């Protein structure tokens, strides 16, 4: 069996921080809203029905991580997804969860049929 090479702690930390970006439901909602086009902060506030401070806080975290890009136009800040790979990662996780749920549903039907 091939032995895994040691990974520097700072690399593990960076990977953990990247994954932690997706552990916040509001960030996932914002990414979903930004999937097809850029939006200004106010549009995102209205779509999520939450405060501007909350939306801005999460956008800033994703912008600092390089997932989003930002541009200003007048008094509005517009955000768009810079790292589209984030959707591939989310799709893989969602597909895996759907597969597990389908298996659980089959198991419940088996139990229910006896």
C-alpha positions as YAML, in Angstrom:
chain: A
units: angstrom
residues:
- id: 1
  name: UNK
  ca: [0.00, 0.00, 0.00]
- id: 2
  name: UNK
  ca: [1.33, 3.41, -0.98]
- id: 3
  name: UNK
  ca: [1.90, 5.68, 1.99]
- id: 4
  name: UNK
  ca: [0.55, 9.23, 1.90]
- id: 5
  name: UNK
  ca: [3.08, 12.02, 1.84]
- id: 6
  name: UNK
  ca: [3.01, 14.42, 4.78]
- id: 7
  name: UNK
  ca: [1.07, 17.60, 4.16]
- id: 8
  name: UNK
  ca: [2.31, 20.85, 5.69]
- id: 9
  name: UNK
  ca: [-0.05, 22.18, 8.39]
- id: 10
  name: UNK
  ca: [-0.47, 25.51, 6.60]
- id: 11
  name: UNK
  ca: [-1.77, 23.70, 3.50]
- id: 12
  name: UNK
  ca: [-4.26, 21.72, 5.58]
- id: 13
  name: UNK
  ca: [-5.35, 24.99, 7.22]
- id: 14
  name: UNK
  ca: [-5.93, 26.68, 3.85]
- id: 15
  name: UNK
  ca: [-8.00, 23.76, 2.57]
- id: 16
  name: UNK
  ca: [-10.06, 23.71, 5.78]
- id: 17
  name: UNK
  ca: [-10.70, 27.45, 5.49]
- id: 18
  name: UNK
  ca: [-11.83, 27.07, 1.88]
- id: 19
  name: UNK
  ca: [-14.27, 24.31, 2.80]
- id: 20
  name: UNK
  ca: [-15.51, 26.34, 5.78]
- id: 21
  name: UNK
  ca: [-16.71, 29.00, 3.35]
- id: 22
  name: UNK
  ca: [-19.43, 26.57, 2.29]
- id: 23
  name: UNK
  ca: [-20.48, 25.69, 5.83]
- id: 24
  name: UNK
  ca: [-22.62, 28.81, 6.15]
- id: 25
  name: UNK
  ca: [-26.16, 28.50, 4.68]
- id: 26
  name: UNK
  ca: [-26.36, 32.21, 3.80]
- id: 27
  name: UNK
  ca: [-23.21, 31.93, 1.68]
- id: 28
  name: UNK
  ca: [-24.70, 28.99, -0.21]
- id: 29
  name: UNK
  ca: [-27.87, 31.02, -0.82]
- id: 30
  name: UNK
  ca: [-25.83, 33.96, -2.10]
- id: 31
  name: UNK
  ca: [-23.77, 31.74, -4.40]
- id: 32
  name: UNK
  ca: [-26.97, 30.27, -5.79]
- id: 33
  name: UNK
  ca: [-28.33, 33.76, -6.48]
- id: 34
  name: UNK
  ca: [-25.08, 34.75, -8.19]
- id: 35
  name: UNK
  ca: [-24.85, 31.59, -10.27]
- id: 36
  name: UNK
  ca: [-26.04, 33.10, -13.56]
- id: 37
  name: UNK
  ca: [-25.20, 36.79, -13.32]
- id: 38
  name: UNK
  ca: [-23.74, 39.51, -11.18]
- id: 39
  name: UNK
  ca: [-26.02, 41.27, -8.76]
- id: 40
  name: UNK
  ca: [-25.80, 44.37, -6.63]
- id: 41
  name: UNK
  ca: [-25.90, 44.07, -2.86]
- id: 42
  name: UNK
  ca: [-29.42, 45.51, -2.68]
- id: 43
  name: UNK
  ca: [-30.76, 42.83, -5.05]
- id: 44
  name: UNK
  ca: [-29.21, 40.17, -2.83]
- id: 45
  name: UNK
  ca: [-30.65, 41.78, 0.31]
- id: 46
  name: UNK
  ca: [-34.14, 41.73, -1.23]
- id: 47
  name: UNK
  ca: [-33.78, 38.15, -2.50]
- id: 48
  name: UNK
  ca: [-32.58, 36.81, 0.85]
- id: 49
  name: UNK
  ca: [-34.87, 39.02, 2.95]
- id: 50
  name: UNK
  ca: [-32.09, 39.70, 5.42]
- id: 51
  name: UNK
  ca: [-30.15, 42.77, 6.46]
- id: 52
  name: UNK
  ca: [-27.63, 44.52, 4.25]
- id: 53
  name: UNK
  ca: [-25.04, 44.12, 7.00]
- id: 54
  name: UNK
  ca: [-25.51, 40.35, 7.02]
- id: 55
  name: UNK
  ca: [-25.35, 40.03, 3.24]
- id: 56
  name: UNK
  ca: [-22.32, 42.33, 3.03]
- id: 57
  name: UNK
  ca: [-20.50, 40.37, 5.73]
- id: 58
  name: UNK
  ca: [-20.85, 37.09, 3.81]
- id: 59
  name: UNK
  ca: [-20.02, 38.67, 0.45]
- id: 60
  name: UNK
  ca: [-16.86, 40.15, 1.94]
- id: 61
  name: UNK
  ca: [-15.71, 36.75, 3.24]
- id: 62
  name: UNK
  ca: [-16.21, 35.13, -0.18]
- id: 63
  name: UNK
  ca: [-14.60, 38.10, -1.96]
- id: 64
  name: UNK
  ca: [-11.53, 37.92, 0.30]
- id: 65
  name: UNK
  ca: [-11.26, 34.19, -0.45]
- id: 66
  name: UNK
  ca: [-11.25, 34.88, -4.20]
- id: 67
  name: UNK
  ca: [-14.58, 33.16, -4.87]
- id: 68
  name: UNK
  ca: [-16.30, 36.42, -5.80]
- id: 69
  name: UNK
  ca: [-15.20, 39.53, -7.63]
- id: 70
  name: UNK
  ca: [-16.58, 42.98, -6.95]
- id: 71
  name: UNK
  ca: [-17.03, 46.17, -8.90]
- id: 72
  name: UNK
  ca: [-18.58, 49.49, -7.97]
- id: 73
  name: UNK
  ca: [-20.98, 51.48, -10.09]
- id: 74
  name: UNK
  ca: [-22.28, 54.67, -8.56]
- id: 75
  name: UNK
  ca: [-23.38, 53.83, -5.04]
- id: 76
  name: UNK
  ca: [-23.87, 50.11, -5.76]
- id: 77
  name: UNK
  ca: [-21.40, 47.28, -5.30]
- id: 78
  name: UNK
  ca: [-21.87, 44.43, -7.77]
- id: 79
  name: UNK
  ca: [-20.67, 40.90, -7.08]
- id: 80
  name: UNK
  ca: [-20.19, 37.96, -9.39]
- id: 81
  name: UNK
  ca: [-18.69, 34.51, -9.04]
- id: 82
  name: UNK
  ca: [-15.02, 34.58, -9.96]
- id: 83
  name: UNK
  ca: [-14.23, 30.93, -9.19]
- id: 84
  name: UNK
  ca: [-16.84, 28.87, -11.07]
- id: 85
  name: UNK
  ca: [-15.27, 25.67, -9.75]
- id: 86
  name: UNK
  ca: [-17.20, 26.35, -6.55]
- id: 87
  name: UNK
  ca: [-20.36, 25.24, -8.38]
- id: 88
  name: UNK
  ca: [-18.74, 21.98, -9.45]
- id: 89
  name: UNK
  ca: [-17.87, 21.32, -5.82]
- id: 90
  name: UNK
  ca: [-21.41, 22.16, -4.68]
- id: 91
  name: UNK
  ca: [-22.91, 19.98, -7.43]
- id: 92
  name: UNK
  ca: [-20.80, 17.01, -6.39]
- id: 93
  name: UNK
  ca: [-21.85, 17.39, -2.76]
- id: 94
  name: UNK
  ca: [-25.53, 17.78, -3.71]
- id: 95
  name: UNK
  ca: [-25.37, 14.72, -5.99]
- id: 96
  name: UNK
  ca: [-23.83, 12.68, -3.18]
- id: 97
  name: UNK
  ca: [-26.44, 13.83, -0.67]
- id: 98
  name: UNK
  ca: [-29.26, 13.08, -3.13]
- id: 99
  name: UNK
  ca: [-27.86, 9.58, -3.64]
- id: 100
  name: UNK
  ca: [-27.78, 8.98, 0.11]
- id: 101
  name: UNK
  ca: [-31.34, 10.26, 0.53]
- id: 102
  name: UNK
  ca: [-32.57, 8.02, -2.29]
- id: 103
  name: UNK
  ca: [-30.96, 5.02, -0.58]
- id: 104
  name: UNK
  ca: [-32.54, 5.98, 2.73]
- id: 105
  name: UNK
  ca: [-35.95, 6.27, 1.06]
- id: 106
  name: UNK
  ca: [-35.53, 2.78, -0.44]
- id: 107
  name: UNK
  ca: [-34.61, 1.44, 3.00]
- id: 108
  name: UNK
  ca: [-37.69, 3.05, 4.57]
- id: 109
  name: UNK
  ca: [-39.92, 1.56, 1.87]
- id: 110
  name: UNK
  ca: [-38.44, -1.89, 2.55]
- id: 111
  name: UNK
  ca: [-39.09, -1.52, 6.26]
- id: 112
  name: UNK
  ca: [-42.61, -0.24, 5.61]
- id: 113
  name: UNK
  ca: [-43.50, -3.17, 3.32]
- id: 114
  name: UNK
  ca: [-43.06, -5.85, 6.00]
...
